[in-house]
PDB file of C-alpha atoms and ligand atoms in Angstrom:
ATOM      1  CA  UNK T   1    -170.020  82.895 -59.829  1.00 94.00           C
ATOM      2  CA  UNK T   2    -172.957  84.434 -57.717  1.00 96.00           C
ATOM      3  CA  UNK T   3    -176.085  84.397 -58.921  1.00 98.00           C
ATOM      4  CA  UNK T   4    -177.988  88.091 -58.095  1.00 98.00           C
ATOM      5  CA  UNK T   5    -181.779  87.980 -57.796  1.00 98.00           C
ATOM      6  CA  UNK T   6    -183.660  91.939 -57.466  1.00 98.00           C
ATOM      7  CA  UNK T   7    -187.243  92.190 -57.572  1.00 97.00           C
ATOM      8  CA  UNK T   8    -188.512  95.378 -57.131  1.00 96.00           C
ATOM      9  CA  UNK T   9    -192.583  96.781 -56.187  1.00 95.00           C
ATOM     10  CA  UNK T  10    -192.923 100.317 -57.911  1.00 93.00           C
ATOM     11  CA  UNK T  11    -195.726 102.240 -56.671  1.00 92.00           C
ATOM     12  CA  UNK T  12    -196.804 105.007 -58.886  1.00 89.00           C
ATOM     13  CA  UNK T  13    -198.954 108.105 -57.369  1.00 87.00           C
ATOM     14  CA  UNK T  14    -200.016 109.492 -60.807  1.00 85.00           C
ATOM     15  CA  UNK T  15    -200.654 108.261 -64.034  1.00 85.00           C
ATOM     16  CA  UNK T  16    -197.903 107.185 -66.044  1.00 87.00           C
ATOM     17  CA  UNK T  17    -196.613 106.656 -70.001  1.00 87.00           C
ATOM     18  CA  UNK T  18    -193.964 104.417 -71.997  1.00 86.00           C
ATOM     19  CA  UNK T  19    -194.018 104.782 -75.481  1.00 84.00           C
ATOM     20  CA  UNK T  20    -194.070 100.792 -76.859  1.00 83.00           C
ATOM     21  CA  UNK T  21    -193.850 100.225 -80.730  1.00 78.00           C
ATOM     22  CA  UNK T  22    -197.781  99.400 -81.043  1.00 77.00           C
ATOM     23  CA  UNK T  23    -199.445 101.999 -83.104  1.00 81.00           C
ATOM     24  CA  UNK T  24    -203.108 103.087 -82.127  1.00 82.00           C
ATOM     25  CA  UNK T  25    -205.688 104.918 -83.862  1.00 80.00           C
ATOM     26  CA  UNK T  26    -206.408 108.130 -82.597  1.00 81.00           C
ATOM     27  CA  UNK T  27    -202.791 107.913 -80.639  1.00 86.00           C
ATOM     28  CA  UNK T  28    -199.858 109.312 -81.159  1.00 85.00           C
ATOM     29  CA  UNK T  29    -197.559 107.886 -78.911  1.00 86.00           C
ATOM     30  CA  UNK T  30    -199.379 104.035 -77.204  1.00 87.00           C
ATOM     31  CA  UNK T  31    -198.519 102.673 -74.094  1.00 86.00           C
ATOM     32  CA  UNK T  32    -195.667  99.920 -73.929  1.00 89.00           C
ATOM     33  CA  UNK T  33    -197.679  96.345 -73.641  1.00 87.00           C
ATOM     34  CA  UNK T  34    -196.719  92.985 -72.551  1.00 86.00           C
ATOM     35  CA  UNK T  35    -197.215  90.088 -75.463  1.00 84.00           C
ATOM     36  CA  UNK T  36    -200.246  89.138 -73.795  1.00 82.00           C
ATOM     37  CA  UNK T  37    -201.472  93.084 -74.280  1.00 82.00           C
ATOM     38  CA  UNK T  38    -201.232  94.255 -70.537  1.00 84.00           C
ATOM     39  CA  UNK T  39    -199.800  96.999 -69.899  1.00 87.00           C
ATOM     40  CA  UNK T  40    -195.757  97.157 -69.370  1.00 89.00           C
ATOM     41  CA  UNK T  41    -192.992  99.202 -67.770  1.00 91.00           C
ATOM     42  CA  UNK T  42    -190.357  97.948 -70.178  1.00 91.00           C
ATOM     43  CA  UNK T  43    -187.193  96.805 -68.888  1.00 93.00           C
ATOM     44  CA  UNK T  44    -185.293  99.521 -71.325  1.00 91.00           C
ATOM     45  CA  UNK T  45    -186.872 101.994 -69.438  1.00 91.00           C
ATOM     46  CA  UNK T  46    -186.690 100.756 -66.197  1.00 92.00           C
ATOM     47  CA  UNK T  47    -182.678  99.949 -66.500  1.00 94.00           C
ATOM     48  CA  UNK T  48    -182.310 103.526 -68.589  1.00 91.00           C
ATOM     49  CA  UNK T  49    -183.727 105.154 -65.536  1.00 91.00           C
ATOM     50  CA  UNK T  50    -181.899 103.292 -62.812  1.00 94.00           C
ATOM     51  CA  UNK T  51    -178.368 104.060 -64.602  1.00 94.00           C
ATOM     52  CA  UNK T  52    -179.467 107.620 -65.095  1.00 92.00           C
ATOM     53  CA  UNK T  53    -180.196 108.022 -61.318  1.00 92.00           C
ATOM     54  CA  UNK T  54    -176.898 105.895 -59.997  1.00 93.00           C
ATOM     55  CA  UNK T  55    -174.836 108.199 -62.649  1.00 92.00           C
ATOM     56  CA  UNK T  56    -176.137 111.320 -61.074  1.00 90.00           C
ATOM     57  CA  UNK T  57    -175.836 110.085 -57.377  1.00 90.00           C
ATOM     58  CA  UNK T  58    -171.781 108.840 -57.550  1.00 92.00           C
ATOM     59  CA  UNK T  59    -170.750 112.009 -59.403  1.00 90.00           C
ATOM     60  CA  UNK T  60    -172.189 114.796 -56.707  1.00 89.00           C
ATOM     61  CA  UNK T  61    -170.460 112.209 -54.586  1.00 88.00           C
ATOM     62  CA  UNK T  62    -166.966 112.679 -56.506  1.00 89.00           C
ATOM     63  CA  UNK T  63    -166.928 109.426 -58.188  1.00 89.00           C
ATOM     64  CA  UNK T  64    -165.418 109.271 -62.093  1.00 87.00           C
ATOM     65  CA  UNK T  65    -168.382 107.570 -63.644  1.00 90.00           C
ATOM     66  CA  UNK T  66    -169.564 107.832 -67.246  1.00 89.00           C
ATOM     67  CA  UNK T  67    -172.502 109.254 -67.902  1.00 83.00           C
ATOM     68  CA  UNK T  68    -174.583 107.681 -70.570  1.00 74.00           C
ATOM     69  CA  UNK T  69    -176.483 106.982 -72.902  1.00 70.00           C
ATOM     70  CA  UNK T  70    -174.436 107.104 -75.710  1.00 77.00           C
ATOM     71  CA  UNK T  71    -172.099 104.215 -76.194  1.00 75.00           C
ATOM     72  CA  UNK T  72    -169.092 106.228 -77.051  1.00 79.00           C
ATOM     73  CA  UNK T  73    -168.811 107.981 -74.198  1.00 81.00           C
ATOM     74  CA  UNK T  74    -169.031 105.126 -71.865  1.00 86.00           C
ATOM     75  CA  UNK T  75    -166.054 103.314 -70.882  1.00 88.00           C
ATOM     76  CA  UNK T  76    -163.515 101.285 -72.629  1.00 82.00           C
ATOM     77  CA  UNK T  77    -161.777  99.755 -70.232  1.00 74.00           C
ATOM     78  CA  UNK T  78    -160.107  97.865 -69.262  1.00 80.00           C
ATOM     79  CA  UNK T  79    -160.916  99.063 -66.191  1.00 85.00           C
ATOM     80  CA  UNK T  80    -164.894  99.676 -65.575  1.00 89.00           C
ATOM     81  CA  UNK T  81    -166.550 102.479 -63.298  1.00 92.00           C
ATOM     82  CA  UNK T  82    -168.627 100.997 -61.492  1.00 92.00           C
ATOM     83  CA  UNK T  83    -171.966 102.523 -63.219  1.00 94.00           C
ATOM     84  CA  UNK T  84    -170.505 100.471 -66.188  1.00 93.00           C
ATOM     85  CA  UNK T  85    -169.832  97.209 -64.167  1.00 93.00           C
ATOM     86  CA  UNK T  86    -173.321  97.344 -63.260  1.00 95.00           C
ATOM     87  CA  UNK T  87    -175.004  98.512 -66.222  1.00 94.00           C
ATOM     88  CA  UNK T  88    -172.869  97.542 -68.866  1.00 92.00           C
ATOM     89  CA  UNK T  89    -170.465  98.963 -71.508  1.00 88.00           C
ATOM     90  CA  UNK T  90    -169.870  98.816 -74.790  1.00 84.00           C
ATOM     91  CA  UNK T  91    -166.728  96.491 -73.531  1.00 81.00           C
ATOM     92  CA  UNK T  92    -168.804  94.619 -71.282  1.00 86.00           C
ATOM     93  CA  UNK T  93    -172.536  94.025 -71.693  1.00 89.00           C
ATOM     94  CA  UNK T  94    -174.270  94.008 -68.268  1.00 92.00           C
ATOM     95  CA  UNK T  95    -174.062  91.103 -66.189  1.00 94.00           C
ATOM     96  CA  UNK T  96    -177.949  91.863 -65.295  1.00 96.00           C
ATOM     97  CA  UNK T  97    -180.940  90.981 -67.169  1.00 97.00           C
ATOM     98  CA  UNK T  98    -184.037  92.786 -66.678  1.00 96.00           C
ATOM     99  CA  UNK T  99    -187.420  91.788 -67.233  1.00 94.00           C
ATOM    100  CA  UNK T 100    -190.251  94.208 -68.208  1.00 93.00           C
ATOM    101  CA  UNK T 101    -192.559  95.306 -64.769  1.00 93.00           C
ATOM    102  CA  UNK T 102    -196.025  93.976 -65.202  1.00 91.00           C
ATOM    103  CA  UNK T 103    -198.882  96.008 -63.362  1.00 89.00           C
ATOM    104  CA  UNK T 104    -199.874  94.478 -59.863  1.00 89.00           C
ATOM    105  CA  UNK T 105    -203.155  97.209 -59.752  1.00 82.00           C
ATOM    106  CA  UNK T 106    -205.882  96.291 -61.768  1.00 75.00           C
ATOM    107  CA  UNK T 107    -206.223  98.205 -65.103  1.00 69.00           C
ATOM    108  CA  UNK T 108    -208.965  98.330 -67.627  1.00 67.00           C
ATOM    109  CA  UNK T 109    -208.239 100.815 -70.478  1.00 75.00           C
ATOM    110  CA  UNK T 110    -205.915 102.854 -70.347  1.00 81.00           C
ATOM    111  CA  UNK T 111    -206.805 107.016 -71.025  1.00 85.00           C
ATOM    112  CA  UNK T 112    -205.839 109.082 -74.086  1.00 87.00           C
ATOM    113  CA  UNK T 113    -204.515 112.710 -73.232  1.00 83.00           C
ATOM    114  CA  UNK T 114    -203.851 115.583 -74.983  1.00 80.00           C
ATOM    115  CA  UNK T 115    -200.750 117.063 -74.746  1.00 73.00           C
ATOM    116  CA  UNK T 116    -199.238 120.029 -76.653  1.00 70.00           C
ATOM    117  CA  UNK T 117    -195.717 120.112 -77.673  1.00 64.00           C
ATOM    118  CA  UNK T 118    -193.635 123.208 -76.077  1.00 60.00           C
ATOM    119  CA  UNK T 119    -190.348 124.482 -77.309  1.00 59.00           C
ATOM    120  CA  UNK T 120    -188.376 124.545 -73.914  1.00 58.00           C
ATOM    121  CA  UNK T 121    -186.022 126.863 -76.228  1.00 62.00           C
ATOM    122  CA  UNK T 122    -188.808 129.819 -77.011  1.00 58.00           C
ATOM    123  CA  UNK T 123    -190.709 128.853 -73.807  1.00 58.00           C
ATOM    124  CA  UNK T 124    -194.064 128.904 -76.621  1.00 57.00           C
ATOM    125  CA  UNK T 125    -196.303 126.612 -78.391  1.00 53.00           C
ATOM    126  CA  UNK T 126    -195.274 125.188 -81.470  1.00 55.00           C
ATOM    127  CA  UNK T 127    -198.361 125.804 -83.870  1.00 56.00           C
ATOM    128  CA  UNK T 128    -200.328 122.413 -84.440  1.00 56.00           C
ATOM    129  CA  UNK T 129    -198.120 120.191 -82.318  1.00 67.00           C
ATOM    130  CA  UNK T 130    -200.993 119.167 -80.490  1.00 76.00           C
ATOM    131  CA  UNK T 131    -200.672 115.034 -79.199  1.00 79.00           C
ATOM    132  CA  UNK T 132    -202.250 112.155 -77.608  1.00 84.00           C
ATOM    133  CA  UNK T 133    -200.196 110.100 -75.442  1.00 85.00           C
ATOM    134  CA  UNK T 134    -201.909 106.888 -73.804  1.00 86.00           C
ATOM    135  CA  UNK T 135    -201.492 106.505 -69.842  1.00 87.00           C
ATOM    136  CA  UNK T 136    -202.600 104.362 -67.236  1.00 85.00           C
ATOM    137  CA  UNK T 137    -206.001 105.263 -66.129  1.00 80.00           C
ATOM    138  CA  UNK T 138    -205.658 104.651 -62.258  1.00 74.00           C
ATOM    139  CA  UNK T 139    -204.166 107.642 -60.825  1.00 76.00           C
ATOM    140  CA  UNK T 140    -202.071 105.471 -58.223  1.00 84.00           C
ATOM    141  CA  UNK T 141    -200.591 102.159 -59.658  1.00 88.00           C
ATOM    142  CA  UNK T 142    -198.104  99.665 -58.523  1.00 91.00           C
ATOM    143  CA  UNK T 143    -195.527  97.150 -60.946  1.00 93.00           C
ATOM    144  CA  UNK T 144    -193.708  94.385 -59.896  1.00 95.00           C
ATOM    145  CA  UNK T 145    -190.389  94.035 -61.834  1.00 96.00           C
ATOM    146  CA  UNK T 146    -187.137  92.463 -61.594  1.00 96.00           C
ATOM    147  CA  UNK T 147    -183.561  91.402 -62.726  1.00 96.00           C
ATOM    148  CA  UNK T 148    -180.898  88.934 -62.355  1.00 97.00           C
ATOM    149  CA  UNK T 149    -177.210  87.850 -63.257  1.00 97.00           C
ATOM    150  CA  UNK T 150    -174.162  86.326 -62.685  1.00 97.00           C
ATOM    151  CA  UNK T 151    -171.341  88.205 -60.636  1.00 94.00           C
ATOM    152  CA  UNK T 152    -167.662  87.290 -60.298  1.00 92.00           C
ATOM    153  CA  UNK T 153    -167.699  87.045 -56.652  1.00 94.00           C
ATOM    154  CA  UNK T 154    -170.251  87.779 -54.083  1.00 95.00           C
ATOM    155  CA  UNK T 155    -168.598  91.380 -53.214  1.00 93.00           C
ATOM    156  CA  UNK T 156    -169.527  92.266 -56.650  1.00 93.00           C
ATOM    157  CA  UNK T 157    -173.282  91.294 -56.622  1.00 96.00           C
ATOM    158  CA  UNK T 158    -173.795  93.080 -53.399  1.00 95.00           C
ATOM    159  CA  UNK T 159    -172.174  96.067 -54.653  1.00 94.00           C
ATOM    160  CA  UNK T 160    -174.521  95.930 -57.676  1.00 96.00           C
ATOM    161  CA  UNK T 161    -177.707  95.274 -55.554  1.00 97.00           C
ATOM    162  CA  UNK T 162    -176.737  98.172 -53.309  1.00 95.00           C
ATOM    163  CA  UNK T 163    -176.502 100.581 -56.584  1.00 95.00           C
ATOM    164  CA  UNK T 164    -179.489  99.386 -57.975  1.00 95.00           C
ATOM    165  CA  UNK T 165    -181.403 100.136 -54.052  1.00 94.00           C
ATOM    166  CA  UNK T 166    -179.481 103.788 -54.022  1.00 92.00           C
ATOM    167  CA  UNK T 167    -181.016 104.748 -57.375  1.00 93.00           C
ATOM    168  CA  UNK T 168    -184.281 102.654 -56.707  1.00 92.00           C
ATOM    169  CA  UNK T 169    -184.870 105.292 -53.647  1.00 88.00           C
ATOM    170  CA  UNK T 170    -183.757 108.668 -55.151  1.00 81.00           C
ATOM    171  CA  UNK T 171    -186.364 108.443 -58.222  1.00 74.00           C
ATOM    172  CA  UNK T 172    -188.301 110.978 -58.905  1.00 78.00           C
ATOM    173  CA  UNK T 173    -190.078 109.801 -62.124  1.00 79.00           C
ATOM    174  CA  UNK T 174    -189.949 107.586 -64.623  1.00 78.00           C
ATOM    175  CA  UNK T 175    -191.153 107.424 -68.421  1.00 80.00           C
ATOM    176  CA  UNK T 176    -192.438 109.890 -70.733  1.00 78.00           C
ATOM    177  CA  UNK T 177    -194.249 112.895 -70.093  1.00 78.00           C
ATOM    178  CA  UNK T 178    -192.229 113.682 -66.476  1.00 77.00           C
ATOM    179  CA  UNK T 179    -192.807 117.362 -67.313  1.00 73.00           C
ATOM    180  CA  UNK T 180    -196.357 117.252 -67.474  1.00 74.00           C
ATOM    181  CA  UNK T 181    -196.876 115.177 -64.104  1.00 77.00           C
ATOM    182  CA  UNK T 182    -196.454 111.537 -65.149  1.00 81.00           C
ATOM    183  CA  UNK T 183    -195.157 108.694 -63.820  1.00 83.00           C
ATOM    184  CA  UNK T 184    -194.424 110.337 -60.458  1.00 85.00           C
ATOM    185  CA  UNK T 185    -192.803 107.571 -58.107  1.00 86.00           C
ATOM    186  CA  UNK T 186    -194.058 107.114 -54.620  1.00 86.00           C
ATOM    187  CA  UNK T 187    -191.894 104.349 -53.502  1.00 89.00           C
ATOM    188  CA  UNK T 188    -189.847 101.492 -55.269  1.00 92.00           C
ATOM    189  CA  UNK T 189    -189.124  98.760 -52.900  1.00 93.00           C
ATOM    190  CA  UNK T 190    -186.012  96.361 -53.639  1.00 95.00           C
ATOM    191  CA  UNK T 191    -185.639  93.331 -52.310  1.00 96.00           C
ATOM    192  CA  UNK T 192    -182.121  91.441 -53.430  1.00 97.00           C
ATOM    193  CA  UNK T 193    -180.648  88.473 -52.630  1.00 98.00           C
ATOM    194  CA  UNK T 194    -177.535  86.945 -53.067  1.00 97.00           C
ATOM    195  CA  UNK T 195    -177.471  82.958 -54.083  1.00 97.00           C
ATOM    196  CA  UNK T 196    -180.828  83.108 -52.127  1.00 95.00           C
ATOM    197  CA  UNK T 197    -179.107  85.334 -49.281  1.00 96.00           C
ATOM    198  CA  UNK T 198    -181.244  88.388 -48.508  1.00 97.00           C
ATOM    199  CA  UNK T 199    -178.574  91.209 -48.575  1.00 96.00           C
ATOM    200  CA  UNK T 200    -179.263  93.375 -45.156  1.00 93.00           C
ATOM    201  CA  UNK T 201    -180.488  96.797 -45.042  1.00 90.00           C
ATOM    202  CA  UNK T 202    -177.044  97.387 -43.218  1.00 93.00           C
ATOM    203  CA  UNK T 203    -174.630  96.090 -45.586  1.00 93.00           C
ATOM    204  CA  UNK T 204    -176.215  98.406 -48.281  1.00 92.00           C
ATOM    205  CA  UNK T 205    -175.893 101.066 -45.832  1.00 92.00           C
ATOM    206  CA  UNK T 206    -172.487 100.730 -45.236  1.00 93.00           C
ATOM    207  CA  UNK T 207    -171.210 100.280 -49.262  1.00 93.00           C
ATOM    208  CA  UNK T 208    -173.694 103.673 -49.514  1.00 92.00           C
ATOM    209  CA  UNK T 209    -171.587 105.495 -46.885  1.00 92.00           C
ATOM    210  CA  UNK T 210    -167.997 104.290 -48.039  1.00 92.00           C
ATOM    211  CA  UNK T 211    -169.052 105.788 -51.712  1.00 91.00           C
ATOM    212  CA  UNK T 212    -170.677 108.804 -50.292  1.00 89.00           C
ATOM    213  CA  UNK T 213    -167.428 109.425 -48.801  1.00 88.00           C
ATOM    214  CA  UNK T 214    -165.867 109.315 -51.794  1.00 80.00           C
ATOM    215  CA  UNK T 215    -164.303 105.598 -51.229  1.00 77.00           C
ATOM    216  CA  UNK T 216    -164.132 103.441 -54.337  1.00 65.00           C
ATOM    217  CA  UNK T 217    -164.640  99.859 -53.536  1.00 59.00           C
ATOM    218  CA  UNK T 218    -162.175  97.868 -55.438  1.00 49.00           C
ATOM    219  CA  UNK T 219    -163.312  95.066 -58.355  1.00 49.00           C
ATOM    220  CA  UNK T 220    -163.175  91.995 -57.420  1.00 44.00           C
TER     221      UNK T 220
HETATM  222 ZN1   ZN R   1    -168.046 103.773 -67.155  1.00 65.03          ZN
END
């Protein structure tokens, strides 16, 4: 087995939002927080977006992959795509763990703003759908986050690290409120290392250009 290591440094240029379970007076939807009450990217949404973007990416590139979420229409096997492989199926949970990101920046308290809920159907306001959604306060923030598994051979791990990097760059946004201006990524850096072996910018590259080509790299 080889053991996959990612950590990843997500800079932020606006304020962002993840809806966490907490509820908060005068709030209707509070920020995801750590147990220790910090804030937290949680590692649901982090993943969620990650698949989301490596979904998009292989299919404009001609690759079969499922598109998610919903379980049923992910892949049964027994045969994965390699969006499943990596991000797991129904079949096959994912062979990567991830942890929630924890805010590097400093943060006091975080800011309440209104929103008002707008039917993207009628284009209007709905009357008295006005919200408050909690956000960081720091217009610029940056979260350290990161994942790790076990791999059937060390072919597989890279090919997992260099999926994870591919969507990592092509974010846009992340978390709730994208619409309205949140969460807006500047840059998530990924650093990933195979049992303790950095995996080179150009070996990335090169799995990125055989699957923008079209080339499926067999399964180990
Ligand atoms: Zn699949």
């Amino acid at each position: 087995m080889s053991k996959l290591t990612i950590t990843m440094r997500i800079t932020l240029d606006t304020a962002v939002h993840t809806t966490g379970n907490l509820r908060r007076p005068g709030v209707d939807k509070a920020m995801a927080r750590a147990p220790n009450g910090t804030l937290a990217l949680p590692a649901t949404t982090l993943k969620g977006f990650l698949r989301e973007k490596a979904e998009i990416l292989l299919r404009a590139w001609g690759h079969r992959v499922c598109v998610g979420p919903e379980p049923k229409r992910l892949c049964k096997g027994p045969e994965l795509c390699l969006v499943c492989r990596v991000f797991g199926s129904p079949r096959r949970p994912s062979p990567l763990h991830f942890s929630d990101g924890h805010l590097i920046t400093e943060e006091t308290n975080p800011s309440v703003r209104a929103g008002v809920a707008i039917s993207r159907h009628r284009r209007a306001a709905f009357p008295q759908r006005l919200f408050f959604v909690e956000t960081t306060t720091l217009s610029s923030t940056q979260w350290h986050a990161r994942c790790e598994g076990y791999f059937p051979s060390p072919n597989a791990a890279e090919e997992a690290a260099a999926l994870i990097a591919l969507a990592a760059r092509w974010g846009i946004a992340i978390g709730g409120g994208r619409t309205r201006g949140l969460g807006w990524i500047r840059q998530i850096e990924v650093e990933a290392r195979v049992d303790d072996q950095l995996i080179s910018e150009v070996r990335m590259r090169a799995l990125w250009q055989a699957w923008q080509e079209g080339k499926h790299v067999a399964e180990d």
